[in-house]
Tab-separated table of C-alpha atoms in Angstrom:
chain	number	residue	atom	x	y	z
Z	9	UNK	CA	-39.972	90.554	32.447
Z	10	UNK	CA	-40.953	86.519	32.786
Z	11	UNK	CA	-40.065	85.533	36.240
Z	12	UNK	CA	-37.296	83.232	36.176
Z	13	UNK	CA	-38.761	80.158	37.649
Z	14	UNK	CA	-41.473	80.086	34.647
Z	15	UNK	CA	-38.857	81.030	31.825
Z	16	UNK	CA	-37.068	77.776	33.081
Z	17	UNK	CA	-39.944	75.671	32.770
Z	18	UNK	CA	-40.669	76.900	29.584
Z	19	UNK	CA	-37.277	76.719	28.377
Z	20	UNK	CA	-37.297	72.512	29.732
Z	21	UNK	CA	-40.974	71.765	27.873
Z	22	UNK	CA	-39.795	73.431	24.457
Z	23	UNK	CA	-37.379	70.658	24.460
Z	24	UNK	CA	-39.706	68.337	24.256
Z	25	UNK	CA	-40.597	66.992	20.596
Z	26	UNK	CA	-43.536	69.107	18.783
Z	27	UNK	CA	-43.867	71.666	21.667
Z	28	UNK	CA	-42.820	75.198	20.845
Z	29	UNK	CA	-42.430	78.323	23.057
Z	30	UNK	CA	-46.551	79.469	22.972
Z	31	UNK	CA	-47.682	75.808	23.912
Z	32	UNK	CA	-45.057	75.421	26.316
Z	33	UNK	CA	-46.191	78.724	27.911
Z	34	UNK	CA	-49.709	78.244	27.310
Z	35	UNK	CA	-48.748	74.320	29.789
Z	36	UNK	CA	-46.906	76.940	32.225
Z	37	UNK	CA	-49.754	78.864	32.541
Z	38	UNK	CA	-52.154	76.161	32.806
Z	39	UNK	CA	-50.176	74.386	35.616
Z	40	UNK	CA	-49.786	77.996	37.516
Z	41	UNK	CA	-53.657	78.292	37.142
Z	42	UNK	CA	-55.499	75.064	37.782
Z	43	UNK	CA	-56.821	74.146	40.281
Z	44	UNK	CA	-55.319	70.810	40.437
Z	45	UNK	CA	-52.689	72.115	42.771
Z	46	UNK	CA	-50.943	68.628	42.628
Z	47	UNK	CA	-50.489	68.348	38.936
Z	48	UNK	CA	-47.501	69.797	38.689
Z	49	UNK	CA	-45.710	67.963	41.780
Z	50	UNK	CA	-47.401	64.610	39.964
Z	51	UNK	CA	-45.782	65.107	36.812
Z	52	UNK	CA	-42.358	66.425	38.618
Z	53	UNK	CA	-42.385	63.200	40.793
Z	54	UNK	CA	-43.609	60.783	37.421
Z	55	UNK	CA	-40.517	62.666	35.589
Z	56	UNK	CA	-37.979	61.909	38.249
Z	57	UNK	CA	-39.300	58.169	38.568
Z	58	UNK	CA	-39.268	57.492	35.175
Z	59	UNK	CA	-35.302	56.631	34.420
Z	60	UNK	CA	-34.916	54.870	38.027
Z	61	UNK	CA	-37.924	53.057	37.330
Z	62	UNK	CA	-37.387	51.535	33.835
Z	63	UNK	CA	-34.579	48.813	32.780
Z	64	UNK	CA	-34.415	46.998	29.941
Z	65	UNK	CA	-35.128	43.188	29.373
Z	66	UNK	CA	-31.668	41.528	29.044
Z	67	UNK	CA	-33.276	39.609	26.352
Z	68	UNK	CA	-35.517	41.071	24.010
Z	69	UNK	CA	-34.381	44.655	25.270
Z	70	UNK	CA	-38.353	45.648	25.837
Z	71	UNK	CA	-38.655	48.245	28.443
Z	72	UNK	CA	-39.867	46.155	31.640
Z	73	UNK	CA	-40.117	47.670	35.027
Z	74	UNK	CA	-36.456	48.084	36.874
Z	75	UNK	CA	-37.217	45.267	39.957
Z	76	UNK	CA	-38.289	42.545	37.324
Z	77	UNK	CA	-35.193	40.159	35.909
Z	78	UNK	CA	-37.399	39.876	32.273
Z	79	UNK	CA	-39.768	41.305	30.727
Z	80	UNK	CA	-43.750	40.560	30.862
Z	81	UNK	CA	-43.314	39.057	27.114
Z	82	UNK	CA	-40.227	36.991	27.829
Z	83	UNK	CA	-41.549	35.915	31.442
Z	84	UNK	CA	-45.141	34.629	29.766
Z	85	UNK	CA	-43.914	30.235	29.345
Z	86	UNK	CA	-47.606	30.545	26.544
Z	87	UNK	CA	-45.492	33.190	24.245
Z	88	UNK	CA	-43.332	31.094	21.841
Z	89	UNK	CA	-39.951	31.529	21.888
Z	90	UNK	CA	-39.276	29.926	17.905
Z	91	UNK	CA	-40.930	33.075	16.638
Z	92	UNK	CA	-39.352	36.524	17.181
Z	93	UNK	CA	-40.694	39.731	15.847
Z	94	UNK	CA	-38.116	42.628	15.294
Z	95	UNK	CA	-39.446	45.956	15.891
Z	96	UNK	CA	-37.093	49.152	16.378
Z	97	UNK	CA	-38.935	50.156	19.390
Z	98	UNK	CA	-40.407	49.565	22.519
Z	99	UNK	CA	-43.778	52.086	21.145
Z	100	UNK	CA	-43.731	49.528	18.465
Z	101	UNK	CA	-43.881	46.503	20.911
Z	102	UNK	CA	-47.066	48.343	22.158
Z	103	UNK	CA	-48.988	48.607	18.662
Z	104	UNK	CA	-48.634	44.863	17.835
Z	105	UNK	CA	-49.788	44.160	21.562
Z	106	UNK	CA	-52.727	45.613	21.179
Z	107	UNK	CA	-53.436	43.418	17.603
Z	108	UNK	CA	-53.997	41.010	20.280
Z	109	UNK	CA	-52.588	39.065	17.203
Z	110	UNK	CA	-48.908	38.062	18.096
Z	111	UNK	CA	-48.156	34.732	20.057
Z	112	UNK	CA	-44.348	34.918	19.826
Z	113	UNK	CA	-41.894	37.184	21.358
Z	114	UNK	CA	-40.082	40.301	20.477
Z	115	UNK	CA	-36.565	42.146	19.763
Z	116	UNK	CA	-36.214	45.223	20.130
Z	117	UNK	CA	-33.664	47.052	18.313
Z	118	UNK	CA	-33.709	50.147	19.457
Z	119	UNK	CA	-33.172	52.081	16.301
Z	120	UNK	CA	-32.674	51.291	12.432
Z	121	UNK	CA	-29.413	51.623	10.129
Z	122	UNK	CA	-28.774	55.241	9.181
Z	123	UNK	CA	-26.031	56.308	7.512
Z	124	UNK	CA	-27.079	59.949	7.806
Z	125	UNK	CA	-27.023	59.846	11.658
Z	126	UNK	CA	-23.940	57.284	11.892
Z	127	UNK	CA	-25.848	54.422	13.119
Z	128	UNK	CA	-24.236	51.329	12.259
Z	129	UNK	CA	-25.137	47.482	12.736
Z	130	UNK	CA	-22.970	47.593	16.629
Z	131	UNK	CA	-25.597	50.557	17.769
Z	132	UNK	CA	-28.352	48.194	17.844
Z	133	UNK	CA	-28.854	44.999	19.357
Z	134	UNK	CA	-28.225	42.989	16.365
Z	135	UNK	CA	-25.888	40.282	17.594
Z	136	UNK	CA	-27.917	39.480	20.399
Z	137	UNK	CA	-30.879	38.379	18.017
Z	138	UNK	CA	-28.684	36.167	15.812
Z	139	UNK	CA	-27.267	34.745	19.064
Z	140	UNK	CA	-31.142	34.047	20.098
Z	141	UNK	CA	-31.952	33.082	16.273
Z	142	UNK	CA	-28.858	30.048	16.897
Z	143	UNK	CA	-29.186	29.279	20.810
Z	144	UNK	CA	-33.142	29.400	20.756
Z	145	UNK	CA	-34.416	27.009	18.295
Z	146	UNK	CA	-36.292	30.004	16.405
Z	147	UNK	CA	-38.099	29.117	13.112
Z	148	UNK	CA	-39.356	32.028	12.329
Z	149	UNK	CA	-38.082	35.584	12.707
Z	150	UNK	CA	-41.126	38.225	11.103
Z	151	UNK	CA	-39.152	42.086	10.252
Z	152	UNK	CA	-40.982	44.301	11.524
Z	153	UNK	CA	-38.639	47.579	11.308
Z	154	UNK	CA	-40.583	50.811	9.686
Z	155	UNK	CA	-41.638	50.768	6.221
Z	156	UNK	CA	-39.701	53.470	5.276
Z	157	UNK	CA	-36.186	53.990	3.632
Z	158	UNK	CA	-34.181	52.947	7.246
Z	159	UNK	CA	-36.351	50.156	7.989
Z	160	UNK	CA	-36.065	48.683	4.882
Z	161	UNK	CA	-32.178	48.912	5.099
Z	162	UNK	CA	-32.193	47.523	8.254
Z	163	UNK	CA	-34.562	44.300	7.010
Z	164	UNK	CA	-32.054	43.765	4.149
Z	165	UNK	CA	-29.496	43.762	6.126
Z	166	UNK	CA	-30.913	41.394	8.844
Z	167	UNK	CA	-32.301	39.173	6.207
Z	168	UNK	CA	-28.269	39.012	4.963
Z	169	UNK	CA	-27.242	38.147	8.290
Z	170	UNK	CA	-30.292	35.643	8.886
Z	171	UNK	CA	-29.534	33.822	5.893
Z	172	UNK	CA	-27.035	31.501	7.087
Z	173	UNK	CA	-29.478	30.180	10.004
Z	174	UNK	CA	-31.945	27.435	9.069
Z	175	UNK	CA	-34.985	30.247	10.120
Z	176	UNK	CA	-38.139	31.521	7.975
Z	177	UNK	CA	-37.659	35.264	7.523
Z	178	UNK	CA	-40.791	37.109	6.631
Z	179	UNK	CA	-41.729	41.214	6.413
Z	180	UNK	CA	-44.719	42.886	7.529
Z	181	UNK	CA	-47.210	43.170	4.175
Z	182	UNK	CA	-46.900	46.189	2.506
Z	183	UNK	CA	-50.470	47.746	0.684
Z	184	UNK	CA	-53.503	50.566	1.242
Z	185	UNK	CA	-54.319	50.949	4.671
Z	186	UNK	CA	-57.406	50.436	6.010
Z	187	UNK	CA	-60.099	52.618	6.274
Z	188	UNK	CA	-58.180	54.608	3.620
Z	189	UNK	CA	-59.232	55.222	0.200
Z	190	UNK	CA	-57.181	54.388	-3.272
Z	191	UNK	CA	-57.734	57.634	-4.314
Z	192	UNK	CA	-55.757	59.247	-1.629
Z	193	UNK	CA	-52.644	56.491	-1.521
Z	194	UNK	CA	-49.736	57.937	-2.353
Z	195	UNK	CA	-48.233	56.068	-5.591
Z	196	UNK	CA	-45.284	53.825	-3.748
Z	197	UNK	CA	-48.161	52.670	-1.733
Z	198	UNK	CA	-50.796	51.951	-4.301
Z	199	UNK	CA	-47.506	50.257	-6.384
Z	200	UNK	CA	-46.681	47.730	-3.520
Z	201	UNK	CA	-50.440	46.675	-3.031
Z	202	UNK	CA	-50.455	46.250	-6.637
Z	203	UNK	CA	-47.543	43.731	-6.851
Z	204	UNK	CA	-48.403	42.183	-3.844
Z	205	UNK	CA	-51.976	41.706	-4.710
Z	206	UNK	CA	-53.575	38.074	-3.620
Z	207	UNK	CA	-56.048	35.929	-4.680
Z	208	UNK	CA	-59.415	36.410	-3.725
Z	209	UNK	CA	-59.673	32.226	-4.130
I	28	UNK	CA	-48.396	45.382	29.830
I	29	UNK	CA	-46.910	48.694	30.059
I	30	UNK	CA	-44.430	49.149	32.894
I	31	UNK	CA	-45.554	51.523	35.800
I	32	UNK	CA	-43.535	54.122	35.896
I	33	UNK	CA	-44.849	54.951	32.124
I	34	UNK	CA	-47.656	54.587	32.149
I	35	UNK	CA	-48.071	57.395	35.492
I	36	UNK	CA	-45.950	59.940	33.423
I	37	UNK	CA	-47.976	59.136	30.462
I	38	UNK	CA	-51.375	60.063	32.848
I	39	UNK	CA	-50.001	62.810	34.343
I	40	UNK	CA	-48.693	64.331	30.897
I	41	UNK	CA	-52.713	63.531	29.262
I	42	UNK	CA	-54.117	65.908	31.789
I	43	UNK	CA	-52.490	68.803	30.535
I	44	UNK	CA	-54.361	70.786	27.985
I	45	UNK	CA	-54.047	69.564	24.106
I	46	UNK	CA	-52.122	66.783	25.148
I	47	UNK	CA	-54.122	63.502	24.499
I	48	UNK	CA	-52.708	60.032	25.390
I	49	UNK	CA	-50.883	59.591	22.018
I	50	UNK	CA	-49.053	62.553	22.415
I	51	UNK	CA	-48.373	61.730	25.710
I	52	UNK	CA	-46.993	58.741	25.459
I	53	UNK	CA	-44.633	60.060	22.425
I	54	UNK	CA	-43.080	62.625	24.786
I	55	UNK	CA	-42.863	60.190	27.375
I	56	UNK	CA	-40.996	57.726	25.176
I	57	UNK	CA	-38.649	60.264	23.473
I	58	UNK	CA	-37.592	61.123	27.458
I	59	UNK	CA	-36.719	57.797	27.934
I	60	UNK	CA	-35.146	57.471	24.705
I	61	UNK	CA	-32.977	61.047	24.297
I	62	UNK	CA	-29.523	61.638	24.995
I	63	UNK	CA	-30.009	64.240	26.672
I	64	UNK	CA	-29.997	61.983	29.816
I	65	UNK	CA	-31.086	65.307	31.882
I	66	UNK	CA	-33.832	66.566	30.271
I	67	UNK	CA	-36.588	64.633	32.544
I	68	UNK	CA	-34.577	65.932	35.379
I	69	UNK	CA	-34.593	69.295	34.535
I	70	UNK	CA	-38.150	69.338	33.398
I	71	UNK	CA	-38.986	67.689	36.978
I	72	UNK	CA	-36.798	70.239	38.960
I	73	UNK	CA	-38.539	73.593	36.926
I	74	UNK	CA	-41.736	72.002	37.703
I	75	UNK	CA	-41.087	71.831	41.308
I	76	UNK	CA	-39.612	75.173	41.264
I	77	UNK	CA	-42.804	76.684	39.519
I	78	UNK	CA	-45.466	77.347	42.447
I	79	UNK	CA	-42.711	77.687	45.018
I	80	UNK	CA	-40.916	80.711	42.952
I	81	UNK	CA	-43.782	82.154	41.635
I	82	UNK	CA	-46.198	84.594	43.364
I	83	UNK	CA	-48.925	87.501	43.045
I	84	UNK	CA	-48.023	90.695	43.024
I	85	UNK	CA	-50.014	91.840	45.748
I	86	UNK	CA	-51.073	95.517	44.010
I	87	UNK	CA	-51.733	94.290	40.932
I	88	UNK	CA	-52.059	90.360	40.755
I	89	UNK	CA	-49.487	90.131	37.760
I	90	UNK	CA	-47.073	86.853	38.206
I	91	UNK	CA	-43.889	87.882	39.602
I	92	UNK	CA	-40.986	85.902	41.670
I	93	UNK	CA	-41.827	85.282	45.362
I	94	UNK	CA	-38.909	86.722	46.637
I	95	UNK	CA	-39.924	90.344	45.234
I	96	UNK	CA	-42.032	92.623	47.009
I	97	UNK	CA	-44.193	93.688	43.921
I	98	UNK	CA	-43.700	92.678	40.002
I	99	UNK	CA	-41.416	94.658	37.855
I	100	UNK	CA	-44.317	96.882	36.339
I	101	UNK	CA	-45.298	98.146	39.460
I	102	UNK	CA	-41.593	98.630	40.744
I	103	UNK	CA	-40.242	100.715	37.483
I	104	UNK	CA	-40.886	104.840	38.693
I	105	UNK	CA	-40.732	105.169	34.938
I	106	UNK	CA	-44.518	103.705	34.613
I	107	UNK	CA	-47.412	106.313	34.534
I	108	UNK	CA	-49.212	105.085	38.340
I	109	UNK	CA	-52.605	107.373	36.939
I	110	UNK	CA	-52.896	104.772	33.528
I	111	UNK	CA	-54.274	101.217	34.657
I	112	UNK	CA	-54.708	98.351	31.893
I	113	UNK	CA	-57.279	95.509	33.118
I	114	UNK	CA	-56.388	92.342	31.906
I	115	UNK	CA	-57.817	88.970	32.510
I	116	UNK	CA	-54.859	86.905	32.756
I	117	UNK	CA	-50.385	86.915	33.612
I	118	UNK	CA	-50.306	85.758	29.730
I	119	UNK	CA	-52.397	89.089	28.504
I	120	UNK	CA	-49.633	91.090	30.194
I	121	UNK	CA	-46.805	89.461	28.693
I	122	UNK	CA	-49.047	90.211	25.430
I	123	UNK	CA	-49.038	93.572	25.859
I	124	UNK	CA	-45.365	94.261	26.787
I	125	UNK	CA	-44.307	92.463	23.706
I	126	UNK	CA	-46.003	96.063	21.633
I	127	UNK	CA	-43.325	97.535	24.273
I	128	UNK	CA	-46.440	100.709	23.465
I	129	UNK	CA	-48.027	100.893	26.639
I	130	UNK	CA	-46.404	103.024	29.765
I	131	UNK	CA	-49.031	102.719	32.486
I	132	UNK	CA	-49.591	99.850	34.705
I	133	UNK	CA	-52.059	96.676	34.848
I	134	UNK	CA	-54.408	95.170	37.034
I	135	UNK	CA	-54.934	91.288	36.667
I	136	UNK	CA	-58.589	90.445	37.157
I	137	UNK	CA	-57.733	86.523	36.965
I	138	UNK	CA	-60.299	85.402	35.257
I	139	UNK	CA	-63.575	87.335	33.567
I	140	UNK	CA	-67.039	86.736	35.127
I	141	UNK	CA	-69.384	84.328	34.137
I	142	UNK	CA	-72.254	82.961	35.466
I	143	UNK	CA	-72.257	79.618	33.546
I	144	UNK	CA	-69.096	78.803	35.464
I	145	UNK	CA	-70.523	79.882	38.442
I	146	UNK	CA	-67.415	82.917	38.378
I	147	UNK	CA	-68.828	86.112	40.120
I	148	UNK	CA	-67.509	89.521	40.403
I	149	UNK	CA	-66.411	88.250	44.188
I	150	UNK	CA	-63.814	85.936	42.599
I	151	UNK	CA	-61.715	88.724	40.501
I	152	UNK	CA	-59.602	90.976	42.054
I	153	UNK	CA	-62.372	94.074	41.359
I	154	UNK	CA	-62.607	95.034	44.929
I	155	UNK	CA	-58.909	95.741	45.005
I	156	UNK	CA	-59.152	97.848	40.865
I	157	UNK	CA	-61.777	99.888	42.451
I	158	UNK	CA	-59.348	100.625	45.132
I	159	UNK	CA	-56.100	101.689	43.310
I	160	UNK	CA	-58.525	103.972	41.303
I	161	UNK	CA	-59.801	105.869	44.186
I	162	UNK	CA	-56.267	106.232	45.916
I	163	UNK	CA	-53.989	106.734	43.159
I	164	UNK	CA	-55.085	109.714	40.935
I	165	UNK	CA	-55.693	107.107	38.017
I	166	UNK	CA	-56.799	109.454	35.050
I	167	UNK	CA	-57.899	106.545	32.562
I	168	UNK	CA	-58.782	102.923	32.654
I	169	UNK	CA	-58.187	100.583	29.632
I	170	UNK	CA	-60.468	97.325	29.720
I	171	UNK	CA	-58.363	94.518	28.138
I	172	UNK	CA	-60.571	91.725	29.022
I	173	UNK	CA	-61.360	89.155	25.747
I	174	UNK	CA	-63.242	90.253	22.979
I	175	UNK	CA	-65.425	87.606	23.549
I	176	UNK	CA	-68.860	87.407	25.626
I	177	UNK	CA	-67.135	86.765	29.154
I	178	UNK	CA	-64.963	89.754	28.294
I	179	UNK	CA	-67.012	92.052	27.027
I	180	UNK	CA	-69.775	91.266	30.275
I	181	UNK	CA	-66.889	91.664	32.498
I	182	UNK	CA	-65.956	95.268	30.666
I	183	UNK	CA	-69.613	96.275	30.912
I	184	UNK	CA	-69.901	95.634	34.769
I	185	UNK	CA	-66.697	97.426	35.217
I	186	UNK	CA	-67.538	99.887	33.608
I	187	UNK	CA	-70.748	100.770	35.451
I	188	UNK	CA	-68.106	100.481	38.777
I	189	UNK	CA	-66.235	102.891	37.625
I	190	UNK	CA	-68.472	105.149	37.040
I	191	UNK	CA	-68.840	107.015	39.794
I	192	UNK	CA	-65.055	107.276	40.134
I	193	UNK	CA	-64.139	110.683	37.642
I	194	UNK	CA	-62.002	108.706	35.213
I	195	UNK	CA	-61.731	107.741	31.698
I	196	UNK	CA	-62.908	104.502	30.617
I	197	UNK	CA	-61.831	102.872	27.353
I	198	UNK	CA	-61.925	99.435	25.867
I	199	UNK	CA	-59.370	98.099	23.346
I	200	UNK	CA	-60.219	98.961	19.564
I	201	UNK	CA	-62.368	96.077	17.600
I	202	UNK	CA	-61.469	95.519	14.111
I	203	UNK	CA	-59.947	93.614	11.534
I	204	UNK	CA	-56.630	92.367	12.375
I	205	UNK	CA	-53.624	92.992	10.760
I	206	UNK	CA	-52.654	90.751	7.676
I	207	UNK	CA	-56.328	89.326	7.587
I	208	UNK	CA	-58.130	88.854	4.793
I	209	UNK	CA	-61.755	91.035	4.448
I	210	UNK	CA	-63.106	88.017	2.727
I	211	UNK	CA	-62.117	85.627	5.762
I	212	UNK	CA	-63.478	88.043	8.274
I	213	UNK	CA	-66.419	86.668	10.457
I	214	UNK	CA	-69.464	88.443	10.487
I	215	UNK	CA	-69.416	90.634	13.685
I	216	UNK	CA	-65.538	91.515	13.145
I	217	UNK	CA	-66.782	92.940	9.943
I	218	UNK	CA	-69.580	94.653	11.559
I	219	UNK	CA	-67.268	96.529	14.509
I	220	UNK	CA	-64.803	97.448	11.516
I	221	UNK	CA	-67.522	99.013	9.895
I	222	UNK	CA	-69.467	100.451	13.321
I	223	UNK	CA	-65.760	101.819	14.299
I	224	UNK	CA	-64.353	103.196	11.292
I	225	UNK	CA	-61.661	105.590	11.290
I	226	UNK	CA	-61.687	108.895	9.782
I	227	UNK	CA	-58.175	109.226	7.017
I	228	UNK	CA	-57.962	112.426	7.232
């Protein structure tokens, strides 16, 4: 009963993560009925750009546009190379960014340890940071993998694999967010701003 | 900071409706990031598929593919030519078929009027309703516009259309819907329940 070319595209947006069959058909629709005529041609040609377009920076392994030999982070001389921040991914490069915060550079690991899924230390770009940690005079090297079971596993065991290099190894803090309210933390979160409390001087 | 190609999917994606630029960029990143190297691909081939494959059936506006010569309601014999359902949109037809309870045939208004948005009985396909029901015996007319104030205006001005025409008009039943709670119902649903109640017999 669903014309074929409009089962197809919902078929190819319920693929996508947190989109089911109504919103994908409800974005079918949409695009069929707007009058933005070029919307969907924009997104089809932004879609087909978007592997040619992107490489990876041999370094840091940040996602950089395809004609640059670096990426923007590695390629700034005012970013300082002796501290690296590991994240697991590029979204994650793009939060601390935007702390405006961060003067060093990153590595991206693309993933965290899993067991569960089979991801092992030689899935993500492990050995290329303790080959930057010995060839790039790096003092400090701040873990910044997800606070949550496989981020943690994968800080351990970077911080195992750090040890041997003369290099400061910190983690992110852990406590309440902000904005939030102690009533509402859940009780691993009100525990680690509890041991990690600090002195108010 | 964030490389082209990106950040043009991740605009293009943001002007679809419900999809704000954190959502965006999360589907944008989980294309670049699946293995399923072919889902961008395939999701940029549907879309440029969609307009060309798609097109109006030209008795009763319903979405059907372009190489047909009407839509697969209007070419099954086995649906009753004198029973037209008015509908506003494609989507309310696909609604409809899925209760697999109605035999007749629709008409697809394509939109509802409304003066606010400047939408006029001009910009519907009412010229071409009014038509079918003086040249094909139609014996009743079902309004299936919204139950909401654009709907039930459009209804009304059909209604006083097809009045001359010697036909039976009806409107779909108002009502609590099935599974609802009496306590959760709004006000006016409550009050058509109550103004429409049904005898048991």
């Amino acid at each position: 009963m669903i014309p074929e070319p409009i089962r197809k595209l919902v078929d190819a947006f319920s693929r996508l993560p947190g989109v089911g069959p109504k919103t994908a058909s409800r974005l079918v629709f949409f695009l069929l009925r707007t009058s933005e005529e070029t919307l969907a041609q924009t997104l089809a040609e932004a879609l087909q750009n978007l592997r040619a377009g992107i490489d990876y920076c041999p370094t840091c392994f940040n996602i950089m546009e395809a004609e640059r030999s670096q990426c923007m982070v590695c390629a700034d001389p005012d970013r300082k190379k002796s501290l690296i921040c590991v994240v697991e991914d590029p979204m994650d490069v793009l939060a601390l960014e935007r702390t405006s915060a961060f003067q060093g550079r990153y590595h991206v690991l693309h993933g965290a340890l899993s067991p569960i899924e089979g991801i092992g230390p030689e899935d993500l770009h492990i050995s290329e940071l303790l080959e930057r940690v010995q060839n790039d005079d790096v003092e400090e090297v701040i873990l910044a993998t997800n606070p949550n079971m496989e981020g943690d596993a994968t800080a351990m065991y970077l911080r195992q694999q750090l040890h041997p290099h003369d290099v400061r190894i910190t983690r992110l803090a852990r406590g309440l967010p902000m904005g939030g309210d102690l009533e509402y933390a859940d009780q691993n979160t009100l525990l680690r701003a509890l041991m990690g409390r600090q002195e108010m001087g």
